[in-house]
PDB file of C-alpha atoms in Angstrom:
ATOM      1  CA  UNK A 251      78.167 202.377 173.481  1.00 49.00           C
ATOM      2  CA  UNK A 252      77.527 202.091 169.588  1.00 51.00           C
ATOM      3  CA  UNK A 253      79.712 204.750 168.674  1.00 56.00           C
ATOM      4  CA  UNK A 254      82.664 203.679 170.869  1.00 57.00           C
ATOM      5  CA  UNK A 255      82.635 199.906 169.062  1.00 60.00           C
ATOM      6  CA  UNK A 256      82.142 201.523 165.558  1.00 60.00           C
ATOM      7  CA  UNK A 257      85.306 204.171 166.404  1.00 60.00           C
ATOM      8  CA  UNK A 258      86.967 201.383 167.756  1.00 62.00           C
ATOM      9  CA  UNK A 259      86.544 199.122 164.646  1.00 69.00           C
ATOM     10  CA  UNK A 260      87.001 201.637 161.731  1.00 77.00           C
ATOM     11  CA  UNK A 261      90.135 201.399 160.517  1.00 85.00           C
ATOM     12  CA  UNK A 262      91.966 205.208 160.138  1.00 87.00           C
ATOM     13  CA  UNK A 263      93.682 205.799 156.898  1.00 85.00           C
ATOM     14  CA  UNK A 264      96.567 207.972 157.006  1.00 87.00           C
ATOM     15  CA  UNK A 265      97.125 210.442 154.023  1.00 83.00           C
ATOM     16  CA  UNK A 266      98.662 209.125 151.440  1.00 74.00           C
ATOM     17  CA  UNK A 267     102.300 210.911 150.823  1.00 73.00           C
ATOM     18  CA  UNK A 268     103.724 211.026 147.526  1.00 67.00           C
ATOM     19  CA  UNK A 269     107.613 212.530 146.671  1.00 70.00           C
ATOM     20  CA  UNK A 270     110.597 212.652 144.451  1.00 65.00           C
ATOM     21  CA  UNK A 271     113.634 213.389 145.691  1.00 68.00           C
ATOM     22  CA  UNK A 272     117.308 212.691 144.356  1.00 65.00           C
ATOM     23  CA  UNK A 273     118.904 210.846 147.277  1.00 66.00           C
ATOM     24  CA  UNK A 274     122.327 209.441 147.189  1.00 66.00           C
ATOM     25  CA  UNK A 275     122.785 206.119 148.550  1.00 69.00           C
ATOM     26  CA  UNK A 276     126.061 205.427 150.297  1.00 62.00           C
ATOM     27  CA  UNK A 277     125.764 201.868 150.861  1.00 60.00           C
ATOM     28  CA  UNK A 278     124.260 198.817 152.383  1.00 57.00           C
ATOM     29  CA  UNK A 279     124.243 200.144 156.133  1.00 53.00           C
ATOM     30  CA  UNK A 280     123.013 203.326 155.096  1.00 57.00           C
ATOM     31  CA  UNK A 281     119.452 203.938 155.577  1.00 60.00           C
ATOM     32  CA  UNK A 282     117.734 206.972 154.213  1.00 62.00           C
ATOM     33  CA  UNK A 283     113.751 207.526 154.927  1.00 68.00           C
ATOM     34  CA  UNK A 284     111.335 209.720 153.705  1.00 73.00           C
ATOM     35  CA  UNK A 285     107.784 210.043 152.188  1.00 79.00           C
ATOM     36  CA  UNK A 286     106.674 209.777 156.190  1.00 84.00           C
ATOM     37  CA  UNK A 287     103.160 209.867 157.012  1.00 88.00           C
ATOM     38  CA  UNK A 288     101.224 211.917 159.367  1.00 87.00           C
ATOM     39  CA  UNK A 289     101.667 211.079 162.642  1.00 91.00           C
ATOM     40  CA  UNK A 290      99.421 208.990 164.502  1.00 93.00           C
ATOM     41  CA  UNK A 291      98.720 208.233 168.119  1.00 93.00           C
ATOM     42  CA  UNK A 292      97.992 204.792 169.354  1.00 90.00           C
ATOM     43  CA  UNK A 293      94.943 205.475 171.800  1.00 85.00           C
ATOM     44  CA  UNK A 294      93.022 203.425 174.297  1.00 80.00           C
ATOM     45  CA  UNK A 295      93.099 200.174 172.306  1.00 79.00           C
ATOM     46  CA  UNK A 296      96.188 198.102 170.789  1.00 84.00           C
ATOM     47  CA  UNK A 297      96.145 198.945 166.791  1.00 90.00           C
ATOM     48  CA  UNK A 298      98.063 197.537 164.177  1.00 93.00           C
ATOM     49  CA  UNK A 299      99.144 199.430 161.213  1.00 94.00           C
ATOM     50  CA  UNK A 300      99.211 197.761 157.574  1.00 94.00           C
ATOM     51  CA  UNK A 301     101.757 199.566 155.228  1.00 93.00           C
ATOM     52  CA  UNK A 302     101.621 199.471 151.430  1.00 91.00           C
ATOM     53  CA  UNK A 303     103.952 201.068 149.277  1.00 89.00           C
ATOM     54  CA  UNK A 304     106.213 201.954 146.261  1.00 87.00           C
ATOM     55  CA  UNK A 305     109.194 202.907 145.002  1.00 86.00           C
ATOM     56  CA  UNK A 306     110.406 203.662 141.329  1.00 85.00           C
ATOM     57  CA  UNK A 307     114.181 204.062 140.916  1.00 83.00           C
ATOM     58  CA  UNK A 308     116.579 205.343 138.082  1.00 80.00           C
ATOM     59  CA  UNK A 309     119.893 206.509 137.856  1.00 73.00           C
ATOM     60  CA  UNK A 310     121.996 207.472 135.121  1.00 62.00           C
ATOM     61  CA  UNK A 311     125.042 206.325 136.605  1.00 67.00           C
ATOM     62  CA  UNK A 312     123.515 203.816 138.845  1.00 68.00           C
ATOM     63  CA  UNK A 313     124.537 199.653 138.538  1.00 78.00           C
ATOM     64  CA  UNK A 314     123.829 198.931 142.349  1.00 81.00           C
ATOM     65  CA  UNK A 315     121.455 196.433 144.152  1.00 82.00           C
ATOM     66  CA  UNK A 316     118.700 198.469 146.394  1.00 83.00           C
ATOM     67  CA  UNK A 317     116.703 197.494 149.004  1.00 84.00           C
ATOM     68  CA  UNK A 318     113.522 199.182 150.163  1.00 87.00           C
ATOM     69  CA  UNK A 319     111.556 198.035 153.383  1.00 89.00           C
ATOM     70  CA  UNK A 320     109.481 200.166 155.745  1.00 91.00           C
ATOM     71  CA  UNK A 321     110.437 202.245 158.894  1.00 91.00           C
ATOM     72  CA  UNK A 322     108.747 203.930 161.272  1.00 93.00           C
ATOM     73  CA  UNK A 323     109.520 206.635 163.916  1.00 92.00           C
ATOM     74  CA  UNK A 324     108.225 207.380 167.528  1.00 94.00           C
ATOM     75  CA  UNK A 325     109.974 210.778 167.551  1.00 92.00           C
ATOM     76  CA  UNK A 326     108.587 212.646 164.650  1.00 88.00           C
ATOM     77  CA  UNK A 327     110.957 211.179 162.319  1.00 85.00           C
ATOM     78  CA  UNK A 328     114.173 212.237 164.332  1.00 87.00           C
ATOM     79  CA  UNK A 329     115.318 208.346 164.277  1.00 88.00           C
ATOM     80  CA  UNK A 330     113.562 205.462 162.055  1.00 87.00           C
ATOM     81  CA  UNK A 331     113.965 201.524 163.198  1.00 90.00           C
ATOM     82  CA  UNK A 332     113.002 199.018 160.371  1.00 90.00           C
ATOM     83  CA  UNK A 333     110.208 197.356 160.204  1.00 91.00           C
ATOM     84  CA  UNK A 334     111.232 193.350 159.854  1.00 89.00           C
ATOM     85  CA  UNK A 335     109.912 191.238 157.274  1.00 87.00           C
ATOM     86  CA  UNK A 336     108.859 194.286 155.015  1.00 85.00           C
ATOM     87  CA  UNK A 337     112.099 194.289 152.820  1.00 81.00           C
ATOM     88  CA  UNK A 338     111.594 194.766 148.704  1.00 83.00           C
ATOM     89  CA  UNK A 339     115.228 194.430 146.964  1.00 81.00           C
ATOM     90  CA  UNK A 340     115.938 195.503 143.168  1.00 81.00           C
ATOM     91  CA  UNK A 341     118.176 196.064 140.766  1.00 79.00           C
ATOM     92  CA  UNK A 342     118.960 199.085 139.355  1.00 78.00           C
ATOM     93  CA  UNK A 343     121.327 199.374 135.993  1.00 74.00           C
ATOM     94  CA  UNK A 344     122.952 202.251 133.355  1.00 68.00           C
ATOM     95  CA  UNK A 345     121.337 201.531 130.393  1.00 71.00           C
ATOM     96  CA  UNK A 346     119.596 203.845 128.461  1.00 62.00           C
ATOM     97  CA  UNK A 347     115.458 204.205 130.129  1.00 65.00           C
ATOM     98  CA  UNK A 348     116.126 201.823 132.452  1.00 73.00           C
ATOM     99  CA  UNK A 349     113.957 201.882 135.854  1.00 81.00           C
ATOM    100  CA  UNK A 350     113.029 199.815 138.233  1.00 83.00           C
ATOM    101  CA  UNK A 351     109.521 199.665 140.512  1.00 87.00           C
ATOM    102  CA  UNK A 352     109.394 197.948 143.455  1.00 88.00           C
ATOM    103  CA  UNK A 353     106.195 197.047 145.902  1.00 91.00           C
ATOM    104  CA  UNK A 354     106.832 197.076 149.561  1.00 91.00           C
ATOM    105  CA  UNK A 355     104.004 195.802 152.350  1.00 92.00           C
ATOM    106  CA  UNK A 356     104.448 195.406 156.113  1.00 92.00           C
ATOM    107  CA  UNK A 357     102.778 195.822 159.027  1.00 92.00           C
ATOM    108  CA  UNK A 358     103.722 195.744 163.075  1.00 94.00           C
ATOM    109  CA  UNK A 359     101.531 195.824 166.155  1.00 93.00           C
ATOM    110  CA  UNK A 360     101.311 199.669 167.924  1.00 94.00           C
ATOM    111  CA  UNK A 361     101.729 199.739 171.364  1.00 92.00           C
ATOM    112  CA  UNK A 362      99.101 202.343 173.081  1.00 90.00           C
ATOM    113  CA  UNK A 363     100.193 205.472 173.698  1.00 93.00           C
ATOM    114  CA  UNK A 364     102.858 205.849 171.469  1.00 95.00           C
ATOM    115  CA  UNK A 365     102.774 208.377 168.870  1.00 95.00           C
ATOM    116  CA  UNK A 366     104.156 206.929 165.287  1.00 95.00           C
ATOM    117  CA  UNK A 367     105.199 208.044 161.731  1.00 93.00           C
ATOM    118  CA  UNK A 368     105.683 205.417 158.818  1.00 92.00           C
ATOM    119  CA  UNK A 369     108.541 205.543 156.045  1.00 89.00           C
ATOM    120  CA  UNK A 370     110.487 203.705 153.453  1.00 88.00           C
ATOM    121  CA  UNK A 371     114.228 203.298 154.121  1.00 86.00           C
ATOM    122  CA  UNK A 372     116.455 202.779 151.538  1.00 84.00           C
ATOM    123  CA  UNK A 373     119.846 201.486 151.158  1.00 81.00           C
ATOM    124  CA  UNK A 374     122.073 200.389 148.417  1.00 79.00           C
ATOM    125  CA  UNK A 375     125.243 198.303 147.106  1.00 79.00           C
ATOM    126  CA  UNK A 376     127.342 199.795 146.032  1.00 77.00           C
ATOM    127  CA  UNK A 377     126.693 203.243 146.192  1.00 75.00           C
ATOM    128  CA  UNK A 378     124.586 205.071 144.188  1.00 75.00           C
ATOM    129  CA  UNK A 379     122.721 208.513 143.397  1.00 74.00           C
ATOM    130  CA  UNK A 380     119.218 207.605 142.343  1.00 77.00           C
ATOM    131  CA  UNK A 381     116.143 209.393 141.545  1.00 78.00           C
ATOM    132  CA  UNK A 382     113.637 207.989 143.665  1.00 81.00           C
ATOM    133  CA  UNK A 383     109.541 208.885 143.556  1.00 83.00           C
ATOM    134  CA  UNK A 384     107.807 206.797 146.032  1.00 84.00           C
ATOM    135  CA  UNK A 385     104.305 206.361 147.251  1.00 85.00           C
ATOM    136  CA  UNK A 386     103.583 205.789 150.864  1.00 87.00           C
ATOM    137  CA  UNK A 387     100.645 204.465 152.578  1.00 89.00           C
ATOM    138  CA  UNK A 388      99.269 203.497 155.932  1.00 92.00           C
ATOM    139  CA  UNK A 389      96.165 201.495 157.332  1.00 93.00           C
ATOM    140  CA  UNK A 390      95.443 201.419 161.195  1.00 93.00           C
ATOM    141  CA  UNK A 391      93.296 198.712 162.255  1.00 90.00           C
ATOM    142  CA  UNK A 392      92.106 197.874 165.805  1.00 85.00           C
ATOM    143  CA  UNK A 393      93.994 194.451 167.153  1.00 76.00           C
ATOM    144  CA  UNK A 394      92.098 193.533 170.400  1.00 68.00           C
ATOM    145  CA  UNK A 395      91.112 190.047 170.061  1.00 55.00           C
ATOM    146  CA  UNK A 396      90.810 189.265 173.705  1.00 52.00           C
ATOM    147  CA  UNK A 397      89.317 192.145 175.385  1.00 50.00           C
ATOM    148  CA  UNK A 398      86.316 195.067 174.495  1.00 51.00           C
ATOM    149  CA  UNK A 399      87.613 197.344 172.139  1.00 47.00           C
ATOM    150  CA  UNK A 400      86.044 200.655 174.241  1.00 43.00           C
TER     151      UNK A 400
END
């Protein structure tokens, strides 16, 4: 009985994912994920996931607007959906040194039984080629308020 409630109310952390990638950016409809997390399945309790995040952009060329907001996949990162509310926007210019970093937090309810990855999705406008490292991390937290969590 004790060990169900304390599995049940530990939060899981995901592995944190780090990456750098050069990633063109073809403009504002155009989203591109990646630094996904491990996949996790929602079981035998509703969870909700808390996402925290960064992304540091630069481009030599680059004098665009970008916009950086989480994703997440039930497919194993086939197709990514955004995640509402968890938008970040910057922007990025040509002079000489000049980057931009950018702090992006979300979260959204799991539904049980549903496996899920976690992302950041970026777009930008105009178009761009950017150097992007990012930071990606994710926080799953038990969400039953109304019923016993076992």
């Amino acid at each position: 009985f004790m060990n169900r409630g304390g599995t049940a109310m530990t939060p899981v952390d995901l592995p944190l994912v780090a990456g750098q990638i050069a990633v063109p950016l073809t403009g504002a409809n155009t989203t591109t994920c990646f630094s996904p997390t491990a996949s996790f399945t929602a079981e035998n309790f509703p969870r909700r996931a808390r996402l925290r995040g960064f992304a540091n952009l630069f481009g030599s060329s680059a004098n665009t607007t970008v916009n950086v907001q989480y994703a997440y996949s039930n497919d194993g990162g086939t197709t990514w959906v955004i995640i509402p509310g968890s938008a970040a926007r910057t922007r990025v210019s040509s002079a000489a040194d000049e980057d931009r970093t950018v702090n992006v937090a979300g979260e959204m309810d799991l539904t049980v039984g549903l496996t899920y990855q976690f992302g950041l999705a970026f777009s930008a406008t105009p178009s761009a080629n950017l150097t992007v490292y990012c930071a990606n991390q994710a926080r799953i937290h038990n969400r039953n308020g109304t019923a016993v969590p076992y």
